[in-house]
Short mmCIF file of C-alpha atoms and ligand atoms in Angstrom, two decimals:
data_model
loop_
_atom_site.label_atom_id
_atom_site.label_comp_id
_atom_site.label_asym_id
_atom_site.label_seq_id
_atom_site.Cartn_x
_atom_site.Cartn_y
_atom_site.Cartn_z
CA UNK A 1 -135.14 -141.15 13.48
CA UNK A 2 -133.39 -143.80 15.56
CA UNK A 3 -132.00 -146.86 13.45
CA UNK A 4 -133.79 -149.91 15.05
CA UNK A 5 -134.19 -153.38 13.42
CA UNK A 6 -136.14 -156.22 14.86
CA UNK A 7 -134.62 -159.18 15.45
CA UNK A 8 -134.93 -162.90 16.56
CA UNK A 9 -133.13 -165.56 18.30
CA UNK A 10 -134.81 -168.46 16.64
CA UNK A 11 -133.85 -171.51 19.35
CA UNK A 12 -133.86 -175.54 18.00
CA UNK A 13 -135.00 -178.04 20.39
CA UNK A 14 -133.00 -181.16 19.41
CA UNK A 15 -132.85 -182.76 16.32
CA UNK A 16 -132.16 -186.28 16.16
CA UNK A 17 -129.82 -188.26 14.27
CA UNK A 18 -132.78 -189.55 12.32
CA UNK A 19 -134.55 -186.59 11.79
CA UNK A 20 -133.68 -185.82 7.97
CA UNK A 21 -133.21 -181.67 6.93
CA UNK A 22 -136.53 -181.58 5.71
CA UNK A 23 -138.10 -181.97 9.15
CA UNK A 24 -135.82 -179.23 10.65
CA UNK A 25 -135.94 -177.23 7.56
CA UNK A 26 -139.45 -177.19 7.98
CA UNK A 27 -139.60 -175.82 12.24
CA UNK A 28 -137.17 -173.50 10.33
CA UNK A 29 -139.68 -171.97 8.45
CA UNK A 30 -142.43 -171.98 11.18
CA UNK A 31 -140.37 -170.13 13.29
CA UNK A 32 -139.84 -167.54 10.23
CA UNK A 33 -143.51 -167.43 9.45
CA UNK A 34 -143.82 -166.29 13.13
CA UNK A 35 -141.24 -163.84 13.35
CA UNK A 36 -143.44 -162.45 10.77
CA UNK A 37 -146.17 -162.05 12.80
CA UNK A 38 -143.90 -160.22 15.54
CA UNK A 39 -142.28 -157.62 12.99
CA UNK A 40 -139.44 -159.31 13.18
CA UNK A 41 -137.03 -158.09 9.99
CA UNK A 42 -133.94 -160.63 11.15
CA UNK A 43 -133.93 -164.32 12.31
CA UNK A 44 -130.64 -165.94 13.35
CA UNK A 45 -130.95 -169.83 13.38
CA UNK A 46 -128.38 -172.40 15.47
CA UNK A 47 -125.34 -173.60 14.71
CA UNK A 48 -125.32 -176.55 12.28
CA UNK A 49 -129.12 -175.95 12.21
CA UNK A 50 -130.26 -178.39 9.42
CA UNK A 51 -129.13 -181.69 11.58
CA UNK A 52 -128.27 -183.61 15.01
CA UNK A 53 -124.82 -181.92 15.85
CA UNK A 54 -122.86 -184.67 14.53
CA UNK A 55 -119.29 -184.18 15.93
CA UNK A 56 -120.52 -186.23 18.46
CA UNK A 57 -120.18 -189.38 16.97
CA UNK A 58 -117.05 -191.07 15.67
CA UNK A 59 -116.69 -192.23 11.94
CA UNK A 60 -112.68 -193.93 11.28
CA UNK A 61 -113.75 -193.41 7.87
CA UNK A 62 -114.31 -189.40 7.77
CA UNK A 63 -116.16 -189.86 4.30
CA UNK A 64 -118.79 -192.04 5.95
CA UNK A 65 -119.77 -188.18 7.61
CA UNK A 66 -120.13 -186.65 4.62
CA UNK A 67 -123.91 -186.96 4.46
CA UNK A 68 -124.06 -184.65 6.96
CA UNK A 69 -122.66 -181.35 5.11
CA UNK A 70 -124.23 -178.98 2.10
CA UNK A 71 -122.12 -179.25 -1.08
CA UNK A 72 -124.85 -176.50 -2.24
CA UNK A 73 -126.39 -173.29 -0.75
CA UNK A 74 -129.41 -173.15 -1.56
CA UNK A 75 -130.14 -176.62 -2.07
CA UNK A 76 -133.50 -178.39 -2.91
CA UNK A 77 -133.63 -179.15 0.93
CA UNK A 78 -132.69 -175.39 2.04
CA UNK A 79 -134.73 -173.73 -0.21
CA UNK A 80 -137.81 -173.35 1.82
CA UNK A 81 -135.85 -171.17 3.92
CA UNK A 82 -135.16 -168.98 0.88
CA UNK A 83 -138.42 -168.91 0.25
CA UNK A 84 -140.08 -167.97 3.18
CA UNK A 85 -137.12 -165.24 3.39
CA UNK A 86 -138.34 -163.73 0.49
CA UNK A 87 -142.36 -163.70 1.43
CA UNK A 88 -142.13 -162.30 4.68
CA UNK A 89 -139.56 -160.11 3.78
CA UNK A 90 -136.70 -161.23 6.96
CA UNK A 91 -133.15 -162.17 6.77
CA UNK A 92 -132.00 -165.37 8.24
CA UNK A 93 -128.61 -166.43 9.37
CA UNK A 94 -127.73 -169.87 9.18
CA UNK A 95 -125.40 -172.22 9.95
CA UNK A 96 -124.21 -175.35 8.80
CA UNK A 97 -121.43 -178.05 7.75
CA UNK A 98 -120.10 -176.96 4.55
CA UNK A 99 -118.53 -179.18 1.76
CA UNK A 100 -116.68 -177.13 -0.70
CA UNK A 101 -116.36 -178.15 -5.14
CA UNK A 102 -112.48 -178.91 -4.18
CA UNK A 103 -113.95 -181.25 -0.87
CA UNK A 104 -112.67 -179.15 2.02
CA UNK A 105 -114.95 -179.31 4.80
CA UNK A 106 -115.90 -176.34 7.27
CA UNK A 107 -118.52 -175.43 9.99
CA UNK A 108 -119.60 -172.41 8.62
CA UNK A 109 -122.45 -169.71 8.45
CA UNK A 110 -124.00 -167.85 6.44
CA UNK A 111 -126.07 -164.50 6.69
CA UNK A 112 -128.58 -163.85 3.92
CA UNK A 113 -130.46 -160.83 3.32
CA UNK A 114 -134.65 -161.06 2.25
CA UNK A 115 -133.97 -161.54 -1.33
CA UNK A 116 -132.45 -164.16 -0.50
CA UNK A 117 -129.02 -162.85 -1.56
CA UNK A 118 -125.90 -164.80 0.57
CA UNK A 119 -124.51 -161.81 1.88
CA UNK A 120 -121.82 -162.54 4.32
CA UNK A 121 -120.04 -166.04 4.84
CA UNK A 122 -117.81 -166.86 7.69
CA UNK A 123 -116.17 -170.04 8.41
CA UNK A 124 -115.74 -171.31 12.33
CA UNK A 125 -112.22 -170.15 13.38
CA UNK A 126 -111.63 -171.74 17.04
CA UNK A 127 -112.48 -175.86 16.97
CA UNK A 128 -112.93 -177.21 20.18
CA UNK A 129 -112.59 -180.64 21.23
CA UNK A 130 -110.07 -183.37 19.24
CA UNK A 131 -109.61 -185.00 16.50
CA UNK A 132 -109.09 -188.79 17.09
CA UNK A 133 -111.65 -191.45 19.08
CA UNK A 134 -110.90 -189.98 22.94
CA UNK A 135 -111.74 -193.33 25.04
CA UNK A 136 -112.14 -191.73 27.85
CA UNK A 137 -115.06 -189.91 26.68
CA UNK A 138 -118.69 -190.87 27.24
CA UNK A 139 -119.52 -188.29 24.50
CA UNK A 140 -116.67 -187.15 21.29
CA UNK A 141 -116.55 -183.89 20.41
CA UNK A 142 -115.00 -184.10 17.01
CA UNK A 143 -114.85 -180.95 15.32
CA UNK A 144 -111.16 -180.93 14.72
CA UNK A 145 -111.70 -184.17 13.12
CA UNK A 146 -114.48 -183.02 10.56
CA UNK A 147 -113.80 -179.70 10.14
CA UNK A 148 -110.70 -177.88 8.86
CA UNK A 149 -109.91 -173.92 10.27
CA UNK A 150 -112.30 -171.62 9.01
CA UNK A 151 -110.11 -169.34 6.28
CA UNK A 152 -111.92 -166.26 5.96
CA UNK A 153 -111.04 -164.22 9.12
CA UNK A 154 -113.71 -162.53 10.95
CA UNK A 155 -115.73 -160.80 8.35
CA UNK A 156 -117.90 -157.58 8.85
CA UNK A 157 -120.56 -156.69 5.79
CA UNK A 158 -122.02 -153.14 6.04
CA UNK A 159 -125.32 -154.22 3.64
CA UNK A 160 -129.37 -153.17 4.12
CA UNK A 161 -131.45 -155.00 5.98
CA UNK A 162 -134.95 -154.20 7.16
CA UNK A 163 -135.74 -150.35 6.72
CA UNK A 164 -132.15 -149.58 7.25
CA UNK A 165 -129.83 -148.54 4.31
CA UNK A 166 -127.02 -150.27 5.94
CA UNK A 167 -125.96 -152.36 9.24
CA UNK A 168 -122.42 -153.69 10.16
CA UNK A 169 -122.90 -157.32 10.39
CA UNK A 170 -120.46 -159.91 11.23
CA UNK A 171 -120.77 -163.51 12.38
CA UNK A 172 -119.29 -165.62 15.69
CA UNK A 173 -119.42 -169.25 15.82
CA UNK A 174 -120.12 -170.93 18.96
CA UNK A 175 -116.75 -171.45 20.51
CA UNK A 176 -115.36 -168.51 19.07
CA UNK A 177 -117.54 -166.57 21.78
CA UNK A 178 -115.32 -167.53 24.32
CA UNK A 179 -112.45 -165.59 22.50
CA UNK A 180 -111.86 -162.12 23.22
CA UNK A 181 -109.62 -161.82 19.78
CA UNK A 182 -112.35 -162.50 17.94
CA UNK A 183 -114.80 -160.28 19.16
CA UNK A 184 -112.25 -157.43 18.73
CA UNK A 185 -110.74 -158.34 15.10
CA UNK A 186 -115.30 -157.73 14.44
CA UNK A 187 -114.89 -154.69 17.01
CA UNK A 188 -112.25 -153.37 14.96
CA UNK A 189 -114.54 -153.03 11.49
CA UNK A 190 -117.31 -151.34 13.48
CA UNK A 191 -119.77 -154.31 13.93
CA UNK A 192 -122.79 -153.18 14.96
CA UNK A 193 -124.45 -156.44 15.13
CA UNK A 194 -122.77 -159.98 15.86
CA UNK A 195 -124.89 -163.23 14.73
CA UNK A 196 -123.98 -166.26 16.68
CA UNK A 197 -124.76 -170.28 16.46
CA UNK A 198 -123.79 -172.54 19.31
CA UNK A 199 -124.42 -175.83 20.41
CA UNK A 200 -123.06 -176.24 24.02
CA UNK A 201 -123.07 -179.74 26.02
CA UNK A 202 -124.58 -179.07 29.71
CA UNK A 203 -121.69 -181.77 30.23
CA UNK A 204 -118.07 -180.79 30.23
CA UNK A 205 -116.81 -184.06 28.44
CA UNK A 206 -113.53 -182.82 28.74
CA UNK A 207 -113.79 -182.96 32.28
CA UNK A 208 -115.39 -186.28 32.60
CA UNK A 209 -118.38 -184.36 33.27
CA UNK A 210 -117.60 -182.23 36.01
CA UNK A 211 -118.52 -178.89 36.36
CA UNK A 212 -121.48 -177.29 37.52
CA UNK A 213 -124.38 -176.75 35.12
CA UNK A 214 -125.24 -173.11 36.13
CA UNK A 215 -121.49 -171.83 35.56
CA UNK A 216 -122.11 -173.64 31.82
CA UNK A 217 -124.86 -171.40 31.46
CA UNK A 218 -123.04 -168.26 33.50
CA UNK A 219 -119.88 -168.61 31.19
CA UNK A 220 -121.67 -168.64 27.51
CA UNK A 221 -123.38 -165.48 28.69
CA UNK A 222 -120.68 -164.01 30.70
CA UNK A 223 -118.64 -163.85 27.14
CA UNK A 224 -120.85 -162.55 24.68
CA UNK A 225 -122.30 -160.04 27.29
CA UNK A 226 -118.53 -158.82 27.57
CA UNK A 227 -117.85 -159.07 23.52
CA UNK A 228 -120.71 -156.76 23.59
CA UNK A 229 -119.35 -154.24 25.92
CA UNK A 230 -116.39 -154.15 24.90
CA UNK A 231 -116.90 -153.52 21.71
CA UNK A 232 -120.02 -151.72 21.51
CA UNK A 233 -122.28 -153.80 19.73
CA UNK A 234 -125.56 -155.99 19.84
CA UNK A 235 -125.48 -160.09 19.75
CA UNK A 236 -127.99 -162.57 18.95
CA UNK A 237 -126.68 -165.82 20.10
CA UNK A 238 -128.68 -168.68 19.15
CA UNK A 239 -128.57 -172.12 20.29
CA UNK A 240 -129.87 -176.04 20.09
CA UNK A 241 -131.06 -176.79 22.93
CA UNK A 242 -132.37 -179.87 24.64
CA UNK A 243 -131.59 -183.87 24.92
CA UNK A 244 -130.12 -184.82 21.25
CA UNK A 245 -128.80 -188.55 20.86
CA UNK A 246 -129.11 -188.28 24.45
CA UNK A 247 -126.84 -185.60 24.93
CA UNK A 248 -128.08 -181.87 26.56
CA UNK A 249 -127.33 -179.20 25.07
CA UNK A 250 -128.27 -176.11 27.70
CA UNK A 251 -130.13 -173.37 25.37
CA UNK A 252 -130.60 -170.44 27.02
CA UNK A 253 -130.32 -168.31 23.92
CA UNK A 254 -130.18 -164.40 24.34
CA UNK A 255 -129.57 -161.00 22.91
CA UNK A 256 -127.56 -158.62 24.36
CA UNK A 257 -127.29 -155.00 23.98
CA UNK A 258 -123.98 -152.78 23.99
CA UNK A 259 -124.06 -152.41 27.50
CA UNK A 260 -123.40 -155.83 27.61
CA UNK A 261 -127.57 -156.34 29.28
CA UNK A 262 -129.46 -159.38 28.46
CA UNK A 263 -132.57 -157.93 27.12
CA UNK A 264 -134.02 -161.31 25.70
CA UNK A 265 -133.64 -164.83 26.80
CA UNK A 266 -134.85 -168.21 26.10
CA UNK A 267 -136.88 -170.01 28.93
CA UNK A 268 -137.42 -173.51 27.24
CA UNK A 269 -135.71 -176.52 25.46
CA UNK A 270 -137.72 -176.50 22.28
CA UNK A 271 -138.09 -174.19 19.29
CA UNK A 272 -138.38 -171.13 20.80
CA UNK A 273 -138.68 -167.18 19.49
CA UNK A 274 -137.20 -164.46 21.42
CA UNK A 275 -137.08 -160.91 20.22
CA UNK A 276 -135.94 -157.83 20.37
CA UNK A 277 -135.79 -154.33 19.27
CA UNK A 278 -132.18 -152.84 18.32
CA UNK A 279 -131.82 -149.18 18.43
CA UNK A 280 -128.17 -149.72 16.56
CA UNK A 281 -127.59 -145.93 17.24
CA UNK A 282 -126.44 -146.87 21.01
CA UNK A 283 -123.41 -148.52 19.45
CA UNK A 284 -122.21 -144.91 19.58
CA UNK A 285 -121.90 -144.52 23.42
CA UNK A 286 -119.14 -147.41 23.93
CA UNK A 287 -117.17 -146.61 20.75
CA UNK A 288 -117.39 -142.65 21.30
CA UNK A 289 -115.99 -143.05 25.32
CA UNK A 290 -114.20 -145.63 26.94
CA UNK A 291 -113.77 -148.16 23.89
CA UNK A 292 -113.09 -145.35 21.26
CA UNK A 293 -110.24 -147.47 20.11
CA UNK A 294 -108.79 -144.51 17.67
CA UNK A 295 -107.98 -142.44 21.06
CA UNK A 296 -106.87 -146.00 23.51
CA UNK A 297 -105.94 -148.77 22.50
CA UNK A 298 -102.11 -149.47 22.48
CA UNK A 299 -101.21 -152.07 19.95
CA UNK A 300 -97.29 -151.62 20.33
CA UNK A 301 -98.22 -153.49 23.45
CA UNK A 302 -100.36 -156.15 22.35
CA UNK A 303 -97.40 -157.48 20.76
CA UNK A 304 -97.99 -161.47 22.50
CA UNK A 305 -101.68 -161.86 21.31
CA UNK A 306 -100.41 -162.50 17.82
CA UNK A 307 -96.90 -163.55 18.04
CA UNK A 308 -97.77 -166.25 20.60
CA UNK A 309 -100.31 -169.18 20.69
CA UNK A 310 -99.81 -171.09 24.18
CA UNK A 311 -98.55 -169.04 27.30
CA UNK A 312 -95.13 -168.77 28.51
CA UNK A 313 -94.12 -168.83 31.88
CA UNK A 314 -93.07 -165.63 33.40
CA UNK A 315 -89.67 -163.95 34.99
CA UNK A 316 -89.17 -165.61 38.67
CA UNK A 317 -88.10 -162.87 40.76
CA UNK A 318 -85.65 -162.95 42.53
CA UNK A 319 -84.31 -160.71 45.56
CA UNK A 320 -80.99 -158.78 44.61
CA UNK A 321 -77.88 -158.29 46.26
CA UNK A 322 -77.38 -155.41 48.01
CA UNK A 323 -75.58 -153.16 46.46
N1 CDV B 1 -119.90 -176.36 19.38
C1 CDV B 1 -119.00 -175.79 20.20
O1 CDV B 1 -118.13 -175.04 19.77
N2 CDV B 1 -119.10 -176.13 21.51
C2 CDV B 1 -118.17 -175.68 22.51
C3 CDV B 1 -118.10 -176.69 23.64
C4 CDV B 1 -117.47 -177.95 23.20
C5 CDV B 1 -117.33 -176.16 24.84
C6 CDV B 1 -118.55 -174.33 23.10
O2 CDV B 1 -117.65 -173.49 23.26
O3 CDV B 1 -119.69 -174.13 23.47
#
């Protein structure tokens, strides 16, 4: 019998600055209820799902954006989701902005299995954007202002889930897609199945703006449809989509298969279910053949990837003298 699971992308539309958690909370769980109704056994929600995606907007004062994060998980506000994990019998992935007891603050995620057991946590590694007010941009993007460097590596949990004694699960946080190391530190504990949050501008800030909407679009998918392939797994990438605080975010959730093929995708802005059905036992192809890393890879050559963070320039040639 073929090990399959169910699972769900389950796409935000926006959520406003004044929309409080119990409002999203609340889509949340009618997306849950009908994953249910699909035979879904596995939702994966947004990044920071519970509010607007606040690293948009500038506080001097980084304690006046503390409203924004969980100091608890569950919490009174989050426990519907706990609940409705438990009577329909699904997992959920979430993610959100996490205050620690000692007051650090992350953008993490969490994975949680349907008795509502936290199963696997994983804090964002790679923070785009800056950390002071940036003047010359219409919108911030302030992550490495509220958010410290996720400390727990790239974790992969083998644990049950649906019918299946046990799945390799590991989690990806939005820009961290974009980063082949990442994908390969999860490729290298056997994931089977990557969960991913993302909130993506249609608008490259950085760029004052510029750069064409479709190669937004082409780029998010182009690198989880390679982590896939190259390491032999299935992703659910989830985003927020739509016009938040007047920003767009461009959707176009998917899930991806091992061969790196889209075999779901989003259509709309707005809550939105896609499915799909994971036969995890094609994992085997990639990792058996051309990314069996046991029989290729050649790490006494990778030697730069850690040892070096910014790129060097190379040797100039240079013609010699005869000799
Ligand atoms: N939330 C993100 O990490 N967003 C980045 C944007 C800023 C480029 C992303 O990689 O999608």
């Amino acid at each position: 019998m073929s090990r399959s699971i169910t699972v769900a992308a389950a796409q935000l539309g926006p959520i406003q600055m004044t929309e409080p958690r119990s409002v999203a909370v609340e889509r949340m769980v009618r997306l849950m209820e009908r994953a249910h109704r699909r035979g879904v056994e596995l939702v994966v929600f947004p990044e920071l799902a519970l509010t607007t995606f606040f690293p948009r907007h500038y506080h001097k004062d980084i304690a006046e954006a503390d409203h924004w994060f969980e100091t608890a998980m569950p919490s009174n506000e989050t426990a519907p989701l706990f609940a409705a994990a438990r009577k329909y019998g699904i997992g959920f992935h979430l993610g959100y902005a996490e205050m620690t007891e000692g007051g650090r603050r992350f953008n993490t995620a969490i994975l949680v299995n349907p008795d509502g057991d936290i199963l696997l946590k994983y804090r964002k590694v790679h923070l785009p954007g800056h950390a002071e007010y940036d003047p010359r941009r219409k919108v911030q993007h302030l992550e490495k202002r509220y958010f410290e460097v996720g400390n727990l590596g790239f974790p992969v949990i083998r644990a049950p889930m649906a019918s299946l004694p046990g799945i390799n699960m590991g989690m990806l946080i939005c820009n961290d897609r974009r980063w082949p190391e990442a994908w390969r530190v999860l490729g290298l504990q056997s994931v089977e199945l990557v969960l991913l949050g993302y909130n993506t501008p249609s608008l490259n800030m950085e760029a004052g703006g510029f750069e064409a909407h479709h190669l937004r679009v082409f780029h998010s998918h182009l690198s989880i449809q390679a982590g896939c392939y190259q390491n032999a797994c299935f992703a659910v990438a989830t985003a927020k989509a739509g016009t938040e605080d007047g920003c767009e975010l461009f959707g176009h959730s998917i899930i991806v298969n091992p061969q790196g093929e889209i075999i779901a995708m989003a259509t709309s802005w707005d809550d939105e279910l896609i499915t799909a059905d994971c036969n995890l036992d094609i994992c085997r192809l990639g990792r058996t053949t051309i990314f069996a890393f046991e029989r290729h890879r050649r790490p006494e050559a990778y030697g730069r990837i850690t040892a070096q963070v910014g790129a060097v320039q190379p040797a100039v040639w240079a013609k010699r003298a005869a000799e």
